Amino acid sequence: MTQMSAVDDNSEVVLYAVSEGIATLTMNRPRYHNAQNSKMTYALDAAFRRAVDDDAVKVIVLRGAGKNFSAGHDIGTPERDAHESFERQHLWYDHVGKPGAEQQLVREQEVYLGMCRRWRDIPKPTIAMVQGACIAGGLMLAWVCDLIIASDDAYFQDPVLQMGIPGVEYFAHAFELHPRIAKEFLFLGEKMRADRAQQMGMVNRVVAREALETETMSVARKLGAQPRMALALAKQSINHVEDLRGKRTAMDAAFGWHHFAHAHNSLLTGNNLGGLDAKAMAAANKKNG
Ligand code: ZN
């Protein structure tokens, strides 16, 4: 039986439900292709926390409501909240009101890099169920999950180079893809279709759109039948291999360049995204195929 959270309704940016030991977290801003504002990021964090704390939950599925998984970070909806304070989860101070490049560095350390690392280390198996667009900040959410199951209409893309930025904050590109493919992916900023993403090893399974939920839940049920502790240890062991390969330090270095780029943009244009808003990015994307 599905137990929906008491606070769940369509105004919630993240829906939470548990059924058969599987917690499903649904990003719920379909009108904005599930663009992530801070409200959503903190709601996701709270939902992950809830799923971790609940002994009845064996597996966590992350999905997006509507046609798309996630179009990335919110860079232009009416509910953009990058300048608001939230109850923080890491020991960084509040970003609001800080001068120069400090504000954005502190904010992104908390809501992007910090949160993604936190979610990647969740001691229960996580599955990203991806349909439609999985762009930039959306990629970060899929990448922190252990498995990615995509529908055949899904595509993956990091187009932020057009903004003068060398890739999204959680810089896992060269761990998700062979470095040569990662370069192509970043340099050209093109869409990578689900079938190619699977060939490249970034996606575990690709199924027809109408079979996506059934397939994801079937894998989740199989995971849920495995011993909890062994899954946690296997996950930690593989994450440790990635860390020994330099994932964390590579990401720290890239995060520094990422913020150099934001600051450079601000010096040149007065805007940390180089003056490109969601509309301009969408228009550039159309050209890009
Ligand atoms: Zn950034």
PDB file of C-alpha atoms and ligand atoms in Angstrom:
ATOM      1  CA  MET A   1       0.000   0.000   0.000  1.00  0.00           C
ATOM      2  CA  THR A   2       1.221   3.474  -0.780  1.00  0.00           C
ATOM      3  CA  GLN A   3       1.513   5.808   2.168  1.00  0.00           C
ATOM      4  CA  MET A   4       1.631   9.346   0.911  1.00  0.00           C
ATOM      5  CA  SER A   5       3.090  11.949   3.174  1.00  0.00           C
ATOM      6  CA  ALA A   6       0.537  13.989   5.108  1.00  0.00           C
ATOM      7  CA  VAL A   7       1.916  17.151   3.588  1.00  0.00           C
ATOM      8  CA  ASP A   8       1.889  15.834   0.022  1.00  0.00           C
ATOM      9  CA  ASP A   9      -0.193  17.729  -2.416  1.00  0.00           C
ATOM     10  CA  ASN A  10       0.444  19.293  -5.745  1.00  0.00           C
ATOM     11  CA  SER A  11       1.919  22.427  -4.213  1.00  0.00           C
ATOM     12  CA  GLU A  12       4.809  20.406  -2.767  1.00  0.00           C
ATOM     13  CA  VAL A  13       8.010  20.619  -4.785  1.00  0.00           C
ATOM     14  CA  VAL A  14       8.978  17.061  -3.802  1.00  0.00           C
ATOM     15  CA  LEU A  15       6.458  14.261  -3.275  1.00  0.00           C
ATOM     16  CA  TYR A  16       7.295  11.360  -1.009  1.00  0.00           C
ATOM     17  CA  ALA A  17       5.702   7.925  -1.050  1.00  0.00           C
ATOM     18  CA  VAL A  18       6.633   4.492   0.279  1.00  0.00           C
ATOM     19  CA  SER A  19       5.408   1.238  -1.154  1.00  0.00           C
ATOM     20  CA  GLU A  20       6.810  -2.300  -0.741  1.00  0.00           C
ATOM     21  CA  GLY A  21       9.984  -0.976   0.889  1.00  0.00           C
ATOM     22  CA  ILE A  22      10.631   1.456  -1.953  1.00  0.00           C
ATOM     23  CA  ALA A  23      10.630   5.178  -1.226  1.00  0.00           C
ATOM     24  CA  THR A  24       9.817   7.230  -4.285  1.00  0.00           C
ATOM     25  CA  LEU A  25      10.917  10.859  -4.327  1.00  0.00           C
ATOM     26  CA  THR A  26       9.242  12.827  -7.094  1.00  0.00           C
ATOM     27  CA  MET A  27      10.468  16.238  -8.126  1.00  0.00           C
ATOM     28  CA  ASN A  28       7.253  18.113  -8.643  1.00  0.00           C
ATOM     29  CA  ARG A  29       7.706  21.274 -10.660  1.00  0.00           C
ATOM     30  CA  PRO A  30       6.625  19.838 -14.017  1.00  0.00           C
ATOM     31  CA  ARG A  31       5.562  23.276 -15.233  1.00  0.00           C
ATOM     32  CA  TYR A  32       9.252  24.231 -15.118  1.00  0.00           C
ATOM     33  CA  HIS A  33      10.552  20.837 -16.227  1.00  0.00           C
ATOM     34  CA  ASN A  34      11.510  20.218 -12.596  1.00  0.00           C
ATOM     35  CA  ALA A  35      14.064  23.010 -12.512  1.00  0.00           C
ATOM     36  CA  GLN A  36      15.599  22.915  -9.062  1.00  0.00           C
ATOM     37  CA  ASN A  37      15.278  25.944  -6.848  1.00  0.00           C
ATOM     38  CA  SER A  38      16.685  25.835  -3.317  1.00  0.00           C
ATOM     39  CA  LYS A  39      13.259  25.003  -1.960  1.00  0.00           C
ATOM     40  CA  MET A  40      13.364  21.809  -4.025  1.00  0.00           C
ATOM     41  CA  THR A  41      16.958  21.000  -3.081  1.00  0.00           C
ATOM     42  CA  TYR A  42      16.199  21.249   0.627  1.00  0.00           C
ATOM     43  CA  ALA A  43      12.967  19.296   0.154  1.00  0.00           C
ATOM     44  CA  LEU A  44      14.944  16.562  -1.632  1.00  0.00           C
ATOM     45  CA  ASP A  45      17.442  16.509   1.193  1.00  0.00           C
ATOM     46  CA  ALA A  46      14.640  16.167   3.746  1.00  0.00           C
ATOM     47  CA  ALA A  47      13.044  13.379   1.698  1.00  0.00           C
ATOM     48  CA  PHE A  48      16.343  11.481   1.400  1.00  0.00           C
ATOM     49  CA  ARG A  49      16.814  11.886   5.152  1.00  0.00           C
ATOM     50  CA  ARG A  50      13.347  10.519   5.769  1.00  0.00           C
ATOM     51  CA  ALA A  51      13.989   7.518   3.512  1.00  0.00           C
ATOM     52  CA  VAL A  52      17.311   6.801   5.218  1.00  0.00           C
ATOM     53  CA  ASP A  53      15.734   7.051   8.679  1.00  0.00           C
ATOM     54  CA  ASP A  54      12.841   4.722   7.857  1.00  0.00           C
ATOM     55  CA  ASP A  55      13.887   1.103   8.446  1.00  0.00           C
ATOM     56  CA  ALA A  56      11.039  -0.047   6.237  1.00  0.00           C
ATOM     57  CA  VAL A  57      12.688   1.666   3.254  1.00  0.00           C
ATOM     58  CA  LYS A  58      15.176  -0.553   1.464  1.00  0.00           C
ATOM     59  CA  VAL A  59      15.564   1.311  -1.825  1.00  0.00           C
ATOM     60  CA  ILE A  60      15.116   4.910  -2.969  1.00  0.00           C
ATOM     61  CA  VAL A  61      13.845   5.897  -6.409  1.00  0.00           C
ATOM     62  CA  LEU A  62      14.297   9.476  -7.599  1.00  0.00           C
ATOM     63  CA  ARG A  63      12.048  10.644 -10.415  1.00  0.00           C
ATOM     64  CA  GLY A  64      10.580  13.758 -11.979  1.00  0.00           C
ATOM     65  CA  ALA A  65       6.894  14.505 -12.540  1.00  0.00           C
ATOM     66  CA  GLY A  66       5.745  15.199 -16.081  1.00  0.00           C
ATOM     67  CA  LYS A  67       7.589  14.922 -19.367  1.00  0.00           C
ATOM     68  CA  ASN A  68      11.113  15.525 -18.079  1.00  0.00           C
ATOM     69  CA  PHE A  69      13.375  14.344 -15.298  1.00  0.00           C
ATOM     70  CA  SER A  70      14.978  17.750 -14.689  1.00  0.00           C
ATOM     71  CA  ALA A  71      16.003  20.683 -16.832  1.00  0.00           C
ATOM     72  CA  GLY A  72      18.663  21.705 -14.299  1.00  0.00           C
ATOM     73  CA  HIS A  73      19.038  24.420 -11.717  1.00  0.00           C
ATOM     74  CA  ASP A  74      16.441  27.137 -11.573  1.00  0.00           C
ATOM     75  CA  ILE A  75      17.949  30.089 -13.397  1.00  0.00           C
ATOM     76  CA  GLY A  76      14.804  31.978 -14.185  1.00  0.00           C
ATOM     77  CA  THR A  77      11.420  30.788 -12.888  1.00  0.00           C
ATOM     78  CA  PRO A  78       9.283  33.124 -10.759  1.00  0.00           C
ATOM     79  CA  GLU A  79      10.163  30.970  -7.729  1.00  0.00           C
ATOM     80  CA  ARG A  80      13.892  31.278  -8.130  1.00  0.00           C
ATOM     81  CA  ASP A  81      15.203  31.662  -4.585  1.00  0.00           C
ATOM     82  CA  ALA A  82      19.002  31.852  -4.862  1.00  0.00           C
ATOM     83  CA  HIS A  83      19.030  34.932  -2.648  1.00  0.00           C
ATOM     84  CA  GLU A  84      17.044  33.435   0.209  1.00  0.00           C
ATOM     85  CA  SER A  85      18.303  31.815   3.400  1.00  0.00           C
ATOM     86  CA  PHE A  86      17.446  28.211   4.251  1.00  0.00           C
ATOM     87  CA  GLU A  87      18.090  25.902   7.198  1.00  0.00           C
ATOM     88  CA  ARG A  88      21.520  24.703   6.123  1.00  0.00           C
ATOM     89  CA  GLN A  89      22.781  21.120   6.285  1.00  0.00           C
ATOM     90  CA  HIS A  90      26.541  21.722   6.297  1.00  0.00           C
ATOM     91  CA  LEU A  91      28.797  23.856   8.453  1.00  0.00           C
ATOM     92  CA  TRP A  92      28.965  26.672   5.980  1.00  0.00           C
ATOM     93  CA  TYR A  93      27.673  30.080   6.937  1.00  0.00           C
ATOM     94  CA  ASP A  94      24.690  31.664   5.208  1.00  0.00           C
ATOM     95  CA  HIS A  95      25.433  32.959   1.692  1.00  0.00           C
ATOM     96  CA  VAL A  96      22.922  35.800   1.817  1.00  0.00           C
ATOM     97  CA  GLY A  97      24.434  39.265   1.853  1.00  0.00           C
ATOM     98  CA  LYS A  98      28.033  38.143   1.299  1.00  0.00           C
ATOM     99  CA  PRO A  99      30.112  40.353  -1.009  1.00  0.00           C
ATOM    100  CA  GLY A 100      31.663  39.602  -4.382  1.00  0.00           C
ATOM    101  CA  ALA A 101      32.102  35.994  -5.404  1.00  0.00           C
ATOM    102  CA  GLU A 102      31.694  34.802  -1.818  1.00  0.00           C
ATOM    103  CA  GLN A 103      27.918  34.627  -1.953  1.00  0.00           C
ATOM    104  CA  GLN A 104      27.780  32.191  -4.844  1.00  0.00           C
ATOM    105  CA  LEU A 105      30.734  30.093  -3.705  1.00  0.00           C
ATOM    106  CA  VAL A 106      29.192  29.586  -0.278  1.00  0.00           C
ATOM    107  CA  ARG A 107      25.739  28.872  -1.684  1.00  0.00           C
ATOM    108  CA  GLU A 108      26.929  26.332  -4.244  1.00  0.00           C
ATOM    109  CA  GLN A 109      29.194  24.645  -1.723  1.00  0.00           C
ATOM    110  CA  GLU A 110      26.078  23.953   0.315  1.00  0.00           C
ATOM    111  CA  VAL A 111      23.216  23.379  -2.120  1.00  0.00           C
ATOM    112  CA  TYR A 112      25.041  21.854  -5.091  1.00  0.00           C
ATOM    113  CA  LEU A 113      28.368  20.233  -4.286  1.00  0.00           C
ATOM    114  CA  GLY A 114      27.631  19.554  -0.626  1.00  0.00           C
ATOM    115  CA  MET A 115      24.135  18.144  -1.156  1.00  0.00           C
ATOM    116  CA  CYS A 116      25.160  15.984  -4.105  1.00  0.00           C
ATOM    117  CA  ARG A 117      28.038  14.440  -2.199  1.00  0.00           C
ATOM    118  CA  ARG A 118      25.754  13.823   0.743  1.00  0.00           C
ATOM    119  CA  TRP A 119      23.193  12.060  -1.456  1.00  0.00           C
ATOM    120  CA  ARG A 120      25.814  10.045  -3.287  1.00  0.00           C
ATOM    121  CA  ASP A 121      26.907   8.604   0.057  1.00  0.00           C
ATOM    122  CA  ILE A 122      23.419   7.576   1.225  1.00  0.00           C
ATOM    123  CA  PRO A 123      23.806   4.061   2.681  1.00  0.00           C
ATOM    124  CA  LYS A 124      20.801   2.659   0.807  1.00  0.00           C
ATOM    125  CA  PRO A 125      20.653   1.915  -2.916  1.00  0.00           C
ATOM    126  CA  THR A 126      19.297   4.732  -5.055  1.00  0.00           C
ATOM    127  CA  ILE A 127      17.899   4.600  -8.583  1.00  0.00           C
ATOM    128  CA  ALA A 128      17.361   7.554 -10.892  1.00  0.00           C
ATOM    129  CA  MET A 129      14.389   6.965 -13.164  1.00  0.00           C
ATOM    130  CA  VAL A 130      14.978   9.307 -16.079  1.00  0.00           C
ATOM    131  CA  GLN A 131      12.621  10.374 -18.856  1.00  0.00           C
ATOM    132  CA  GLY A 132      12.882  13.325 -21.246  1.00  0.00           C
ATOM    133  CA  ALA A 133      15.411  16.021 -20.405  1.00  0.00           C
ATOM    134  CA  CYS A 134      18.198  15.470 -17.922  1.00  0.00           C
ATOM    135  CA  ILE A 135      20.195  18.650 -18.274  1.00  0.00           C
ATOM    136  CA  ALA A 136      23.046  20.205 -16.265  1.00  0.00           C
ATOM    137  CA  GLY A 137      21.842  20.299 -12.631  1.00  0.00           C
ATOM    138  CA  GLY A 138      19.544  17.402 -13.602  1.00  0.00           C
ATOM    139  CA  LEU A 139      22.600  15.340 -14.508  1.00  0.00           C
ATOM    140  CA  MET A 140      23.978  15.893 -11.022  1.00  0.00           C
ATOM    141  CA  LEU A 141      20.877  14.292  -9.520  1.00  0.00           C
ATOM    142  CA  ALA A 142      21.000  11.285 -11.836  1.00  0.00           C
ATOM    143  CA  TRP A 143      24.746  10.873 -11.275  1.00  0.00           C
ATOM    144  CA  VAL A 144      24.524  10.732  -7.491  1.00  0.00           C
ATOM    145  CA  CYS A 145      22.235   7.715  -7.770  1.00  0.00           C
ATOM    146  CA  ASP A 146      23.693   4.205  -7.887  1.00  0.00           C
ATOM    147  CA  LEU A 147      21.744   3.084 -10.933  1.00  0.00           C
ATOM    148  CA  ILE A 148      20.226   5.058 -13.780  1.00  0.00           C
ATOM    149  CA  ILE A 149      17.289   3.609 -15.661  1.00  0.00           C
ATOM    150  CA  ALA A 150      16.176   5.697 -18.605  1.00  0.00           C
ATOM    151  CA  SER A 151      13.382   5.680 -21.130  1.00  0.00           C
ATOM    152  CA  ASP A 152      14.255   5.716 -24.812  1.00  0.00           C
ATOM    153  CA  ASP A 153      13.139   9.363 -25.054  1.00  0.00           C
ATOM    154  CA  ALA A 154      15.613  10.473 -22.366  1.00  0.00           C
ATOM    155  CA  TYR A 155      18.646  12.586 -23.141  1.00  0.00           C
ATOM    156  CA  PHE A 156      21.552  13.892 -21.102  1.00  0.00           C
ATOM    157  CA  GLN A 157      23.305  17.184 -21.635  1.00  0.00           C
ATOM    158  CA  ASP A 158      25.625  19.637 -19.935  1.00  0.00           C
ATOM    159  CA  PRO A 159      25.441  22.809 -22.031  1.00  0.00           C
ATOM    160  CA  VAL A 160      26.855  25.243 -19.451  1.00  0.00           C
ATOM    161  CA  LEU A 161      30.075  25.805 -21.414  1.00  0.00           C
ATOM    162  CA  GLN A 162      28.020  28.254 -23.448  1.00  0.00           C
ATOM    163  CA  MET A 163      27.785  30.344 -20.279  1.00  0.00           C
ATOM    164  CA  GLY A 164      31.554  30.350 -20.031  1.00  0.00           C
ATOM    165  CA  ILE A 165      31.444  27.703 -17.292  1.00  0.00           C
ATOM    166  CA  PRO A 166      33.466  24.476 -17.566  1.00  0.00           C
ATOM    167  CA  GLY A 167      30.700  22.099 -16.445  1.00  0.00           C
ATOM    168  CA  VAL A 168      28.231  21.664 -13.601  1.00  0.00           C
ATOM    169  CA  GLU A 169      29.255  21.872  -9.949  1.00  0.00           C
ATOM    170  CA  TYR A 170      29.210  18.129  -9.202  1.00  0.00           C
ATOM    171  CA  PHE A 171      31.926  17.459 -11.771  1.00  0.00           C
ATOM    172  CA  ALA A 172      31.622  13.709 -12.296  1.00  0.00           C
ATOM    173  CA  HIS A 173      31.801  13.849 -16.103  1.00  0.00           C
ATOM    174  CA  ALA A 174      35.094  11.994 -16.450  1.00  0.00           C
ATOM    175  CA  PHE A 175      33.927   9.347 -13.967  1.00  0.00           C
ATOM    176  CA  GLU A 176      30.593   8.820 -15.674  1.00  0.00           C
ATOM    177  CA  LEU A 177      32.141   8.762 -19.152  1.00  0.00           C
ATOM    178  CA  HIS A 178      35.473   7.894 -20.678  1.00  0.00           C
ATOM    179  CA  PRO A 179      37.544  11.129 -20.598  1.00  0.00           C
ATOM    180  CA  ARG A 180      37.494  11.448 -24.394  1.00  0.00           C
ATOM    181  CA  ILE A 181      33.699  11.087 -24.478  1.00  0.00           C
ATOM    182  CA  ALA A 182      33.419  13.442 -21.483  1.00  0.00           C
ATOM    183  CA  LYS A 183      35.360  16.054 -23.467  1.00  0.00           C
ATOM    184  CA  GLU A 184      33.054  15.692 -26.449  1.00  0.00           C
ATOM    185  CA  PHE A 185      30.045  15.898 -24.121  1.00  0.00           C
ATOM    186  CA  LEU A 186      31.336  19.069 -22.448  1.00  0.00           C
ATOM    187  CA  PHE A 187      33.025  20.818 -25.380  1.00  0.00           C
ATOM    188  CA  LEU A 188      30.060  20.476 -27.747  1.00  0.00           C
ATOM    189  CA  GLY A 189      27.316  20.529 -25.132  1.00  0.00           C
ATOM    190  CA  GLU A 190      25.203  18.273 -27.318  1.00  0.00           C
ATOM    191  CA  LYS A 191      22.404  16.031 -26.172  1.00  0.00           C
ATOM    192  CA  MET A 192      23.415  12.451 -25.502  1.00  0.00           C
ATOM    193  CA  ARG A 193      20.543  10.136 -26.195  1.00  0.00           C
ATOM    194  CA  ALA A 194      19.743   7.355 -23.739  1.00  0.00           C
ATOM    195  CA  ASP A 195      20.936   4.573 -26.048  1.00  0.00           C
ATOM    196  CA  ARG A 196      24.364   6.168 -26.444  1.00  0.00           C
ATOM    197  CA  ALA A 197      24.531   6.946 -22.729  1.00  0.00           C
ATOM    198  CA  GLN A 198      23.966   3.240 -22.146  1.00  0.00           C
ATOM    199  CA  GLN A 199      26.675   2.266 -24.658  1.00  0.00           C
ATOM    200  CA  MET A 200      29.042   4.637 -22.843  1.00  0.00           C
ATOM    201  CA  GLY A 201      28.260   3.009 -19.505  1.00  0.00           C
ATOM    202  CA  MET A 202      26.510   6.009 -17.966  1.00  0.00           C
ATOM    203  CA  VAL A 203      23.063   4.403 -17.939  1.00  0.00           C
ATOM    204  CA  ASN A 204      22.221   0.893 -16.759  1.00  0.00           C
ATOM    205  CA  ARG A 205      19.051   0.169 -18.702  1.00  0.00           C
ATOM    206  CA  VAL A 206      16.998   1.801 -21.422  1.00  0.00           C
ATOM    207  CA  VAL A 207      13.373   0.872 -21.910  1.00  0.00           C
ATOM    208  CA  ALA A 208      10.351   2.239 -23.758  1.00  0.00           C
ATOM    209  CA  ARG A 209       8.758   5.248 -22.076  1.00  0.00           C
ATOM    210  CA  GLU A 210       5.657   3.311 -21.069  1.00  0.00           C
ATOM    211  CA  ALA A 211       7.781   0.556 -19.482  1.00  0.00           C
ATOM    212  CA  LEU A 212      10.007   2.907 -17.469  1.00  0.00           C
ATOM    213  CA  GLU A 213       8.170   2.776 -14.177  1.00  0.00           C
ATOM    214  CA  THR A 214       7.563  -0.984 -14.306  1.00  0.00           C
ATOM    215  CA  GLU A 215      11.201  -1.694 -15.087  1.00  0.00           C
ATOM    216  CA  THR A 216      12.484   0.684 -12.401  1.00  0.00           C
ATOM    217  CA  MET A 217      10.205  -0.765  -9.748  1.00  0.00           C
ATOM    218  CA  SER A 218      11.134  -4.293 -10.757  1.00  0.00           C
ATOM    219  CA  VAL A 219      14.846  -3.516 -10.260  1.00  0.00           C
ATOM    220  CA  ALA A 220      14.025  -1.701  -7.005  1.00  0.00           C
ATOM    221  CA  ARG A 221      12.136  -4.744  -5.685  1.00  0.00           C
ATOM    222  CA  LYS A 222      15.087  -6.996  -6.494  1.00  0.00           C
ATOM    223  CA  LEU A 223      17.417  -4.648  -4.636  1.00  0.00           C
ATOM    224  CA  GLY A 224      14.966  -4.502  -1.753  1.00  0.00           C
ATOM    225  CA  ALA A 225      15.186  -8.292  -1.393  1.00  0.00           C
ATOM    226  CA  GLN A 226      18.963  -8.163  -0.879  1.00  0.00           C
ATOM    227  CA  PRO A 227      20.461  -7.871   2.628  1.00  0.00           C
ATOM    228  CA  ARG A 228      20.544  -4.222   3.676  1.00  0.00           C
ATOM    229  CA  MET A 229      23.952  -4.203   5.309  1.00  0.00           C
ATOM    230  CA  ALA A 230      25.647  -6.008   2.419  1.00  0.00           C
ATOM    231  CA  LEU A 231      24.184  -3.496  -0.032  1.00  0.00           C
ATOM    232  CA  ALA A 232      25.450  -0.614   2.095  1.00  0.00           C
ATOM    233  CA  LEU A 233      28.914  -2.165   2.290  1.00  0.00           C
ATOM    234  CA  ALA A 234      29.050  -2.945  -1.437  1.00  0.00           C
ATOM    235  CA  LYS A 235      27.992   0.614  -2.208  1.00  0.00           C
ATOM    236  CA  GLN A 236      30.577   2.054   0.132  1.00  0.00           C
ATOM    237  CA  SER A 237      33.280  -0.171  -1.343  1.00  0.00           C
ATOM    238  CA  ILE A 238      32.618   0.988  -4.891  1.00  0.00           C
ATOM    239  CA  ASN A 239      32.299   4.620  -3.830  1.00  0.00           C
ATOM    240  CA  HIS A 240      35.646   4.193  -2.127  1.00  0.00           C
ATOM    241  CA  VAL A 241      37.199   2.943  -5.381  1.00  0.00           C
ATOM    242  CA  GLU A 242      35.929   6.090  -7.101  1.00  0.00           C
ATOM    243  CA  ASP A 243      37.372   8.207  -4.323  1.00  0.00           C
ATOM    244  CA  LEU A 244      40.740   6.442  -4.607  1.00  0.00           C
ATOM    245  CA  ARG A 245      40.637   7.218  -8.314  1.00  0.00           C
ATOM    246  CA  GLY A 246      40.458  10.857  -7.312  1.00  0.00           C
ATOM    247  CA  LYS A 247      36.779  11.643  -7.720  1.00  0.00           C
ATOM    248  CA  ARG A 248      36.611  13.892  -4.700  1.00  0.00           C
ATOM    249  CA  THR A 249      39.821  15.810  -5.306  1.00  0.00           C
ATOM    250  CA  ALA A 250      39.129  16.144  -9.037  1.00  0.00           C
ATOM    251  CA  MET A 251      35.741  17.561  -8.169  1.00  0.00           C
ATOM    252  CA  ASP A 252      37.247  20.018  -5.694  1.00  0.00           C
ATOM    253  CA  ALA A 253      39.641  21.269  -8.375  1.00  0.00           C
ATOM    254  CA  ALA A 254      36.853  21.584 -10.949  1.00  0.00           C
ATOM    255  CA  PHE A 255      34.673  23.378  -8.396  1.00  0.00           C
ATOM    256  CA  GLY A 256      37.418  25.979  -8.015  1.00  0.00           C
ATOM    257  CA  TRP A 257      37.554  26.538 -11.785  1.00  0.00           C
ATOM    258  CA  HIS A 258      33.770  26.598 -11.900  1.00  0.00           C
ATOM    259  CA  HIS A 259      33.805  29.498  -9.459  1.00  0.00           C
ATOM    260  CA  PHE A 260      36.656  31.229 -11.202  1.00  0.00           C
ATOM    261  CA  ALA A 261      34.380  31.133 -14.283  1.00  0.00           C
ATOM    262  CA  HIS A 262      31.381  32.528 -12.374  1.00  0.00           C
ATOM    263  CA  ALA A 263      33.593  35.358 -11.051  1.00  0.00           C
ATOM    264  CA  HIS A 264      35.125  35.971 -14.494  1.00  0.00           C
ATOM    265  CA  ASN A 265      31.627  36.195 -15.969  1.00  0.00           C
ATOM    266  CA  SER A 266      30.694  38.731 -13.307  1.00  0.00           C
ATOM    267  CA  LEU A 267      33.754  40.846 -14.073  1.00  0.00           C
ATOM    268  CA  LEU A 268      33.062  40.796 -17.794  1.00  0.00           C
ATOM    269  CA  THR A 269      29.282  41.074 -17.899  1.00  0.00           C
ATOM    270  CA  GLY A 270      28.078  41.852 -14.376  1.00  0.00           C
ATOM    271  CA  ASN A 271      26.275  38.498 -14.377  1.00  0.00           C
ATOM    272  CA  ASN A 272      27.690  35.232 -13.086  1.00  0.00           C
ATOM    273  CA  LEU A 273      26.038  33.235 -15.869  1.00  0.00           C
ATOM    274  CA  GLY A 274      27.459  35.531 -18.541  1.00  0.00           C
ATOM    275  CA  GLY A 275      24.050  37.115 -19.047  1.00  0.00           C
ATOM    276  CA  LEU A 276      22.481  33.888 -20.323  1.00  0.00           C
ATOM    277  CA  ASP A 277      19.087  33.110 -18.823  1.00  0.00           C
ATOM    278  CA  ALA A 278      16.921  30.002 -19.217  1.00  0.00           C
ATOM    279  CA  LYS A 279      15.351  31.396 -22.392  1.00  0.00           C
ATOM    280  CA  ALA A 280      18.695  32.118 -24.055  1.00  0.00           C
ATOM    281  CA  MET A 281      19.956  28.664 -23.103  1.00  0.00           C
ATOM    282  CA  ALA A 282      16.841  27.020 -24.543  1.00  0.00           C
ATOM    283  CA  ALA A 283      17.229  28.987 -27.788  1.00  0.00           C
ATOM    284  CA  ALA A 284      20.927  28.027 -28.068  1.00  0.00           C
ATOM    285  CA  ASN A 285      19.931  24.454 -27.350  1.00  0.00           C
ATOM    286  CA  LYS A 286      17.478  24.384 -30.226  1.00  0.00           C
ATOM    287  CA  LYS A 287      20.284  25.255 -32.615  1.00  0.00           C
ATOM    288  CA  ASN A 288      22.419  22.624 -30.993  1.00  0.00           C
ATOM    289  CA  GLY A 289      20.038  19.740 -31.615  1.00  0.00           C
TER     290      GLY A 289
HETATM  291 ZN    ZN B   1      27.641  27.360 -10.356  1.00  0.00          ZN
END
